Coordinates of C-alpha atoms in Angstrom, one line a residue:
M18 CA -3.4 -0.5 24.2
A19 CA -2.1 1.0 20.9
T20 CA -2.5 4.7 20.5
T21 CA -1.9 7.1 17.7
T22 CA 1.5 8.7 18.1
N23 CA 4.2 10.3 15.9
N24 CA 7.0 8.7 18.1
P25 CA 8.3 5.5 16.7
P26 CA 8.9 2.5 19.0
P27 CA 12.4 1.7 20.1
A28 CA 12.4 -1.1 17.5
R29 CA 10.1 -3.1 15.3
C30 CA 10.0 -6.8 14.6
L31 CA 8.3 -8.1 11.5
D32 CA 7.3 -11.7 11.3
V33 CA 8.6 -13.1 8.0
T34 CA 7.6 -16.7 8.4
R35 CA 5.1 -16.7 5.6
L36 CA 7.3 -14.8 3.1
A37 CA 10.2 -17.2 3.6
S38 CA 7.9 -20.2 3.3
R39 CA 6.9 -19.2 -0.2
A40 CA 10.3 -20.0 -1.7
G41 CA 9.9 -21.6 -5.1
R42 CA 6.3 -20.4 -5.5
A43 CA 4.7 -17.2 -6.9
L44 CA 3.7 -14.8 -4.2
T45 CA 0.0 -14.6 -3.3
G46 CA -1.7 -11.3 -2.4
V47 CA -1.1 -11.9 1.3
D48 CA 2.5 -12.7 0.6
R49 CA 2.9 -9.4 -1.3
V50 CA 1.5 -7.5 1.7
E51 CA 4.2 -9.0 3.9
R52 CA 6.8 -8.1 1.3
A53 CA 5.5 -4.5 1.1
Y54 CA 5.9 -4.2 4.9
L55 CA 9.4 -5.6 4.7
V56 CA 10.4 -3.1 2.0
R57 CA 8.9 -0.2 3.9
L58 CA 10.4 -1.1 7.3
L59 CA 13.8 -1.5 5.7
Q60 CA 13.5 2.2 4.6
E61 CA 12.7 3.4 8.1
D62 CA 15.4 4.5 10.6
T63 CA 13.8 2.6 13.5
P64 CA 15.9 -0.5 14.5
L65 CA 14.4 -3.5 12.7
Y66 CA 14.3 -7.2 13.4
G67 CA 12.6 -10.2 11.7
L68 CA 11.3 -13.3 13.4
A69 CA 10.7 -16.6 11.5
R70 CA 9.8 -20.1 12.4
V71 CA 12.2 -22.7 11.1
V72 CA 12.7 -26.4 11.5
A73 CA 12.8 -27.2 15.2
G74 CA 12.8 -23.6 16.3
Y75 CA 13.0 -19.9 15.5
V76 CA 15.5 -17.4 14.1
L77 CA 15.9 -13.7 14.6
L78 CA 17.3 -11.5 11.8
D79 CA 18.6 -8.0 12.0
R80 CA 18.3 -5.4 9.2
A81 CA 21.1 -6.9 7.2
G82 CA 19.6 -10.3 7.4
L83 CA 16.2 -9.0 6.4
A84 CA 17.7 -7.2 3.4
G85 CA 19.3 -10.6 2.4
L86 CA 15.9 -12.3 2.7
L87 CA 14.2 -9.7 0.5
S88 CA 17.0 -10.1 -2.1
R89 CA 16.3 -13.8 -2.2
V90 CA 12.5 -13.5 -2.3
D91 CA 12.9 -11.0 -5.2
G92 CA 15.2 -13.4 -7.1
D93 CA 18.1 -11.0 -7.0
T94 CA 20.2 -13.4 -4.9
P95 CA 19.8 -17.2 -5.3
W96 CA 18.7 -19.3 -2.3
G97 CA 21.7 -21.2 -0.9
P98 CA 22.0 -25.0 -0.4
A99 CA 19.9 -26.8 2.1
D100 CA 21.8 -27.7 5.3
L101 CA 21.5 -31.0 7.1
R102 CA 18.7 -29.9 9.4
A103 CA 16.6 -28.7 6.5
R104 CA 17.3 -31.8 4.5
L105 CA 16.0 -34.0 7.3
S106 CA 12.6 -32.3 7.2
R107 CA 10.1 -34.3 5.2
S108 CA 7.4 -31.5 5.3
L109 CA 9.4 -29.0 3.3
S110 CA 9.8 -28.8 -0.5
P111 CA 13.3 -28.6 -1.9
A112 CA 13.0 -24.8 -2.3
Q113 CA 11.7 -24.4 1.3
R114 CA 14.6 -26.4 2.6
Q115 CA 16.9 -23.9 0.9
A116 CA 15.0 -21.0 2.5
D117 CA 15.0 -22.7 5.9
A118 CA 18.8 -23.1 5.7
D119 CA 19.3 -19.5 4.5
L120 CA 17.2 -18.2 7.4
R121 CA 19.7 -19.8 9.8
R122 CA 22.6 -18.4 7.9
L123 CA 21.1 -14.9 7.9
A124 CA 20.1 -15.0 11.6
I125 CA 21.8 -13.2 14.4
R126 CA 20.2 -15.5 17.0
R127 CA 18.6 -18.9 17.0
S128 CA 16.4 -20.7 19.5
T129 CA 14.6 -23.9 20.1
R130 CA 10.9 -23.7 20.5
P131 CA 11.0 -23.6 24.3
G132 CA 13.8 -21.0 24.2
L133 CA 11.9 -18.4 22.2
E134 CA 11.1 -16.2 25.1
R135 CA 14.7 -16.2 26.3
M136 CA 15.9 -15.3 22.9
L137 CA 13.5 -12.4 22.4
R138 CA 14.1 -10.9 25.9
A139 CA 17.8 -11.0 25.3
A140 CA 17.8 -9.5 21.8
L141 CA 14.8 -7.1 21.5
P142 CA 14.8 -3.6 23.1
A143 CA 12.1 -2.9 25.6
G144 CA 9.0 -1.5 23.9
T145 CA 9.6 -3.4 20.6
A146 CA 6.5 -3.5 18.3
Y147 CA 5.9 -6.9 16.7
L148 CA 4.0 -6.8 13.4
N149 CA 2.4 -9.9 11.8
T150 CA 0.7 -9.5 8.4
G151 CA 0.6 -13.1 7.2
H152 CA -1.5 -15.0 9.7
S153 CA 1.5 -17.3 10.2
N154 CA 3.2 -17.9 13.5
L155 CA 0.3 -16.4 15.5
T156 CA 0.6 -19.1 18.2
D157 CA 0.4 -18.8 22.0
R158 CA 4.1 -19.5 22.2
V159 CA 5.0 -16.6 19.9
L160 CA 2.6 -14.1 21.3
R161 CA 3.6 -14.9 24.9
A162 CA 7.3 -14.6 23.9
V163 CA 6.7 -11.1 22.5
R164 CA 4.7 -10.2 25.6
S165 CA 7.7 -11.3 27.7
V166 CA 9.8 -8.4 26.3
P167 CA 9.2 -5.5 28.6
G168 CA 6.7 -3.1 27.0
G169 CA 6.4 -5.4 23.9
R170 CA 3.5 -4.6 21.7
I171 CA 1.6 -6.7 19.1
A172 CA 0.0 -5.5 15.9
V173 CA -1.8 -8.0 13.6
L174 CA -3.2 -7.3 10.1
I175 CA -6.4 -9.2 9.5
H176 CA -7.1 -9.8 5.8
D177 CA -10.7 -11.1 6.2
T178 CA -12.9 -13.3 8.4
I179 CA -14.1 -15.5 5.5
P180 CA -13.4 -18.8 7.3
L181 CA -15.9 -17.7 10.0
D182 CA -18.4 -16.3 7.5
L183 CA -18.4 -19.2 5.0
P184 CA -17.3 -22.3 6.9
E185 CA -18.9 -24.6 4.4
M186 CA -16.4 -23.4 1.8
Q187 CA -13.2 -24.0 3.8
R188 CA -10.7 -26.8 4.0
E189 CA -11.3 -29.3 6.7
G190 CA -9.9 -28.0 10.0
T191 CA -9.5 -24.4 8.7
V192 CA -12.4 -22.9 10.5
A193 CA -11.3 -24.2 14.0
R194 CA -7.7 -23.1 13.4
F195 CA -8.7 -19.7 12.2
R196 CA -11.1 -19.2 15.1
A197 CA -8.4 -20.2 17.6
M198 CA -5.9 -17.8 15.9
F199 CA -8.5 -15.0 15.8
D200 CA -9.3 -15.4 19.5
R201 CA -5.6 -15.3 20.4
V202 CA -5.3 -12.1 18.5
L203 CA -8.3 -10.6 20.3
R204 CA -6.9 -11.6 23.7
Q205 CA -3.3 -10.6 23.2
A206 CA -2.9 -8.0 20.4
D207 CA -2.7 -4.3 21.1
L208 CA -3.8 -3.4 17.5
I209 CA -5.7 -5.0 14.7
I210 CA -5.1 -3.5 11.3
C211 CA -7.9 -4.1 8.8
N212 CA -7.5 -3.8 5.1
S213 CA -11.0 -2.4 4.6
E214 CA -13.9 -1.0 6.4
Q215 CA -15.7 -4.3 5.4
T216 CA -13.1 -6.3 7.3
R217 CA -13.3 -4.0 10.3
R218 CA -17.0 -4.6 10.5
D219 CA -16.5 -8.3 10.2
V220 CA -13.8 -8.2 12.9
M221 CA -16.1 -6.3 15.3
R222 CA -19.0 -8.7 14.5
H223 CA -16.8 -11.7 15.4
G224 CA -15.7 -10.4 18.8
G225 CA -13.5 -7.3 18.1
A226 CA -16.1 -5.1 19.8
A227 CA -15.7 -6.7 23.2
A228 CA -14.6 -4.4 26.0
G229 CA -10.8 -4.5 26.7
G230 CA -10.0 -5.8 23.3
P231 CA -7.4 -4.4 20.9
D232 CA -7.7 -1.2 19.0
V233 CA -8.9 -1.6 15.5
V234 CA -7.8 0.6 12.6
V235 CA -8.6 0.6 8.8
A236 CA -5.7 1.1 6.4
H237 CA -6.4 0.2 2.7
L238 CA -3.7 -1.9 1.2
G239 CA -1.5 -0.3 -1.4
V240 CA -2.0 -1.6 -4.9
E241 CA 0.9 -1.8 -7.3
P242 CA 0.0 -4.1 -10.2
P243 CA 3.0 -6.1 -11.4
R244 CA 4.7 -4.8 -14.5
P245 CA 3.1 -6.4 -17.6
D246 CA 5.5 -8.8 -19.2
A247 CA 4.1 -9.7 -22.6
G248 CA 7.1 -11.9 -23.3
A249 CA 6.1 -14.3 -20.5
V250 CA 2.6 -14.9 -22.0
P251 CA 2.4 -18.3 -23.7
A252 CA 2.3 -17.9 -27.5
D253 CA -0.6 -20.3 -28.0
L254 CA -3.2 -18.3 -26.0
P255 CA -6.1 -16.9 -28.0
T256 CA -5.5 -13.2 -27.2
G257 CA -5.7 -11.8 -30.7
G258 CA -9.3 -10.5 -30.3
A259 CA -11.7 -9.9 -27.5
Y260 CA -11.1 -12.2 -24.5
F261 CA -12.0 -12.2 -20.8
I262 CA -10.0 -13.2 -17.8
A263 CA -10.6 -14.4 -14.2
V264 CA -7.8 -14.2 -11.7
G265 CA -7.7 -16.0 -8.3
T266 CA -7.5 -19.3 -6.5
I267 CA -10.1 -21.8 -7.9
E268 CA -12.0 -22.2 -4.6
P269 CA -15.8 -22.3 -4.0
R270 CA -16.3 -18.6 -2.9
K271 CA -14.7 -17.4 -6.1
N272 CA -17.7 -18.8 -8.0
H273 CA -15.9 -20.0 -11.1
A274 CA -19.0 -22.3 -11.6
L275 CA -21.0 -19.2 -12.8
L276 CA -18.4 -18.5 -15.5
L277 CA -18.3 -22.1 -16.7
D278 CA -22.1 -22.1 -16.8
L279 CA -22.2 -18.9 -18.9
W280 CA -19.5 -20.2 -21.3
A281 CA -21.4 -23.5 -21.7
E282 CA -24.5 -21.6 -22.6
M283 CA -22.6 -19.5 -25.2
G284 CA -21.1 -22.6 -26.8
P285 CA -18.1 -22.9 -29.1
A286 CA -18.6 -19.4 -30.5
A287 CA -18.0 -17.8 -27.1
P288 CA -15.1 -15.4 -26.7
P289 CA -12.0 -16.9 -25.0
L290 CA -12.1 -17.1 -21.2
L291 CA -8.7 -17.4 -19.4
I292 CA -9.0 -18.7 -15.9
C293 CA -5.7 -17.9 -14.1
G294 CA -5.1 -19.4 -10.7
A295 CA -4.1 -22.4 -8.8
R296 CA -6.6 -25.0 -7.8
G297 CA -7.8 -24.7 -4.2
W298 CA -10.1 -26.9 -2.2
R299 CA -13.6 -28.3 -1.9
N300 CA -14.3 -27.6 -5.5
E301 CA -14.3 -31.1 -7.1
D302 CA -17.3 -30.4 -9.4
V303 CA -15.5 -27.3 -10.9
F304 CA -12.2 -29.2 -11.2
A305 CA -14.0 -32.0 -13.1
R306 CA -15.5 -29.5 -15.4
L307 CA -12.1 -27.9 -16.1
D308 CA -10.6 -31.3 -16.7
S309 CA -13.2 -32.1 -19.3
L310 CA -12.7 -28.9 -21.3
P311 CA -11.7 -29.5 -24.9
P312 CA -8.2 -28.3 -25.6
D313 CA -9.3 -26.2 -28.5
G314 CA -12.3 -24.7 -26.7
P315 CA -12.8 -21.1 -25.6
V316 CA -12.1 -21.7 -21.9
R317 CA -8.4 -22.2 -20.8
E318 CA -7.2 -22.9 -17.3
L319 CA -3.7 -21.4 -16.6
S320 CA -2.2 -22.3 -13.2
D321 CA 1.5 -21.4 -13.5
L322 CA 1.8 -18.0 -15.1
T323 CA 4.1 -15.4 -13.7
D324 CA 2.7 -12.2 -12.2
G325 CA 4.0 -10.3 -15.2
A326 CA 2.3 -12.6 -17.6
I327 CA -1.0 -12.3 -15.7
S328 CA -0.7 -8.5 -15.6
A329 CA -0.1 -8.4 -19.4
L330 CA -3.2 -10.6 -19.9
V331 CA -5.3 -8.5 -17.7
T332 CA -4.1 -5.4 -19.5
G333 CA -5.2 -6.8 -22.9
A334 CA -8.5 -8.3 -21.7
R335 CA -11.9 -6.9 -22.6
A336 CA -12.8 -7.2 -18.9
L337 CA -11.8 -9.0 -15.7
L338 CA -14.7 -11.1 -14.5
Q339 CA -15.0 -11.5 -10.7
P340 CA -18.1 -13.4 -9.5
S341 CA -16.7 -13.9 -6.0
I342 CA -19.3 -14.0 -3.3
A343 CA -17.0 -12.7 -0.5
E344 CA -13.8 -10.7 -0.2
G345 CA -11.9 -8.9 2.5
F346 CA -10.2 -6.6 0.0
G347 CA -10.3 -8.0 -3.5
L348 CA -6.9 -7.4 -5.1
P349 CA -7.5 -8.7 -8.7
P350 CA -10.3 -6.2 -9.5
V351 CA -8.4 -3.3 -7.9
E352 CA -5.3 -4.2 -9.9
A353 CA -7.3 -4.5 -13.1
A354 CA -8.9 -1.1 -12.6
A355 CA -5.5 0.3 -12.0
L356 CA -4.3 -1.1 -15.3
G357 CA -7.4 0.4 -17.0
T358 CA -9.2 -2.9 -17.6
P359 CA -13.0 -3.0 -17.1
V360 CA -14.2 -5.0 -14.1
V361 CA -17.4 -7.0 -13.9
C362 CA -18.1 -8.2 -10.4
V363 CA -20.7 -9.0 -7.8
D364 CA -22.0 -6.0 -5.8
L365 CA -20.0 -6.5 -2.6
H366 CA -19.6 -3.7 -0.1
V367 CA -15.8 -3.9 -0.2
Y368 CA -15.8 -3.3 -4.0
R369 CA -18.0 -0.2 -3.5
E370 CA -15.6 0.9 -0.8
I371 CA -12.4 0.5 -2.8
L372 CA -13.6 0.9 -6.4
G373 CA -16.6 3.1 -6.2
D374 CA -18.5 3.2 -9.5
I375 CA -15.7 1.8 -11.6
P376 CA -17.0 -1.8 -12.1
V377 CA -20.1 -3.1 -13.6
Y378 CA -21.9 -4.5 -10.6
L379 CA -24.2 -7.5 -11.2
P380 CA -26.3 -9.8 -8.9
V381 CA -24.6 -13.1 -8.4
T382 CA -27.8 -14.9 -9.3
D383 CA -28.7 -12.9 -12.5
R384 CA -27.0 -15.0 -15.2
L385 CA -28.9 -13.2 -17.9
S386 CA -27.3 -9.9 -16.9
W387 CA -23.9 -11.4 -16.8
R388 CA -24.3 -12.9 -20.2
K389 CA -25.7 -9.7 -21.7
T390 CA -22.8 -7.7 -20.2
I391 CA -20.2 -10.1 -21.6
N392 CA -21.9 -10.0 -25.0
N393 CA -21.9 -6.2 -25.0
L394 CA -18.3 -6.0 -24.0
T395 CA -17.4 -8.5 -26.7
E396 CA -19.0 -6.5 -29.4
A397 CA -17.9 -3.1 -28.1
D398 CA -15.4 -1.1 -30.0
G399 CA -12.6 -0.8 -27.5
R400 CA -12.7 -1.3 -23.7
T401 CA -15.4 0.8 -22.2
T402 CA -18.0 -0.1 -19.6
G403 CA -20.0 3.1 -19.2
T404 CA -19.1 3.2 -15.5
G405 CA -16.2 5.6 -15.4
M406 CA -13.4 3.1 -16.3
R407 CA -11.6 5.8 -18.3
N408 CA -11.8 8.4 -15.6
G409 CA -8.3 7.7 -14.4
Y410 CA -8.8 5.4 -11.4
V411 CA -6.0 5.9 -8.8
P412 CA -5.8 2.8 -6.5
P413 CA -4.9 3.0 -2.8
R414 CA -1.2 3.7 -2.2
W415 CA 1.2 2.1 0.3
E416 CA 2.3 5.5 1.5
E417 CA -1.3 6.1 2.7
H418 CA -1.4 2.7 4.4
F419 CA 1.8 3.3 6.3
N420 CA 0.9 6.8 7.2
V421 CA -1.8 5.2 9.3
V422 CA -0.1 2.1 10.5
L423 CA 3.4 3.4 11.4
K424 CA 1.8 6.1 13.7
M425 CA 0.3 3.3 15.8
T426 CA 3.1 0.7 15.7

């Protein structure tokens, strides 16, 4: 079992499968967590390796290879050309083919799928700590291979248990896959890292409290809002006066339907609402409503903005509106608060845990209160909510997160 210690392991191995798979796409919140781990572990003196799944097998990277991967993820180094093996894969996008090929070029070792145990036993020092923060690659094959390294330890960051809590709102097959992955983690991990006390309670409720299971620790994620980039904001957006913003994947639990209902009630004179996020799943009614919006109406759907553009829009908004009915952490409201933007959200335990009295908390079913709050914010002189927004909110820091995690991994 994992125990608190100030002695680092002989080596660490970070799974970077998810981060590499995002080539050509903007990073999600989960991706940014994996990147934060990569950045921090590259700063540590402890020997560092990276494991990634590629076409037809796996690769192992050393510190130099991981630094090269980070440079490509950050756009400082261009991805190289796709090799023959990557080009033959029909499941990868063109950018993912380039990343797949670069992983092989950056690797110190490669293996077929059946050869993974042999590769890890030959390359990793005894006692290596394997960290997985992206929920990718958590297969029996990978976990058994890590266990085959003498003294190998496994730490997994769980972001939420929402697929188990709201199965009716998930993609087909997601719930069974998540349950299987979660059960593997419960059986084989030494440590589960939870991003919030809310997630810890959920993990325990879904089996984490069983005797003989992994240790469970809470470490709030560090929050570093992307630098606002006003130059990346489309010039035709109605941001000259009071406007509101919603950020996040357009999926059922994010409850965009509530915002569309409110703006429909307010009519053409409503303030602009910018809905920023990619379309998700099982939300056909909302997608149809978005498709039917008039191009010159107050509601705009924006799916392809850069992080810097979204950060600039959040900074200028009268408030971030977050009617989500479930979160494991809730990154957009925390980033908005860190930028000094008022937050209006549903009264979830995790928001109380991370944000305290900063937001305006409203019942998800009380549309009248939501509309009244939006009207008050629209008419207010400046961005104030009466809930302490201007008291200098300081979000959780990565230093605090790693002070907890690196003592146990």
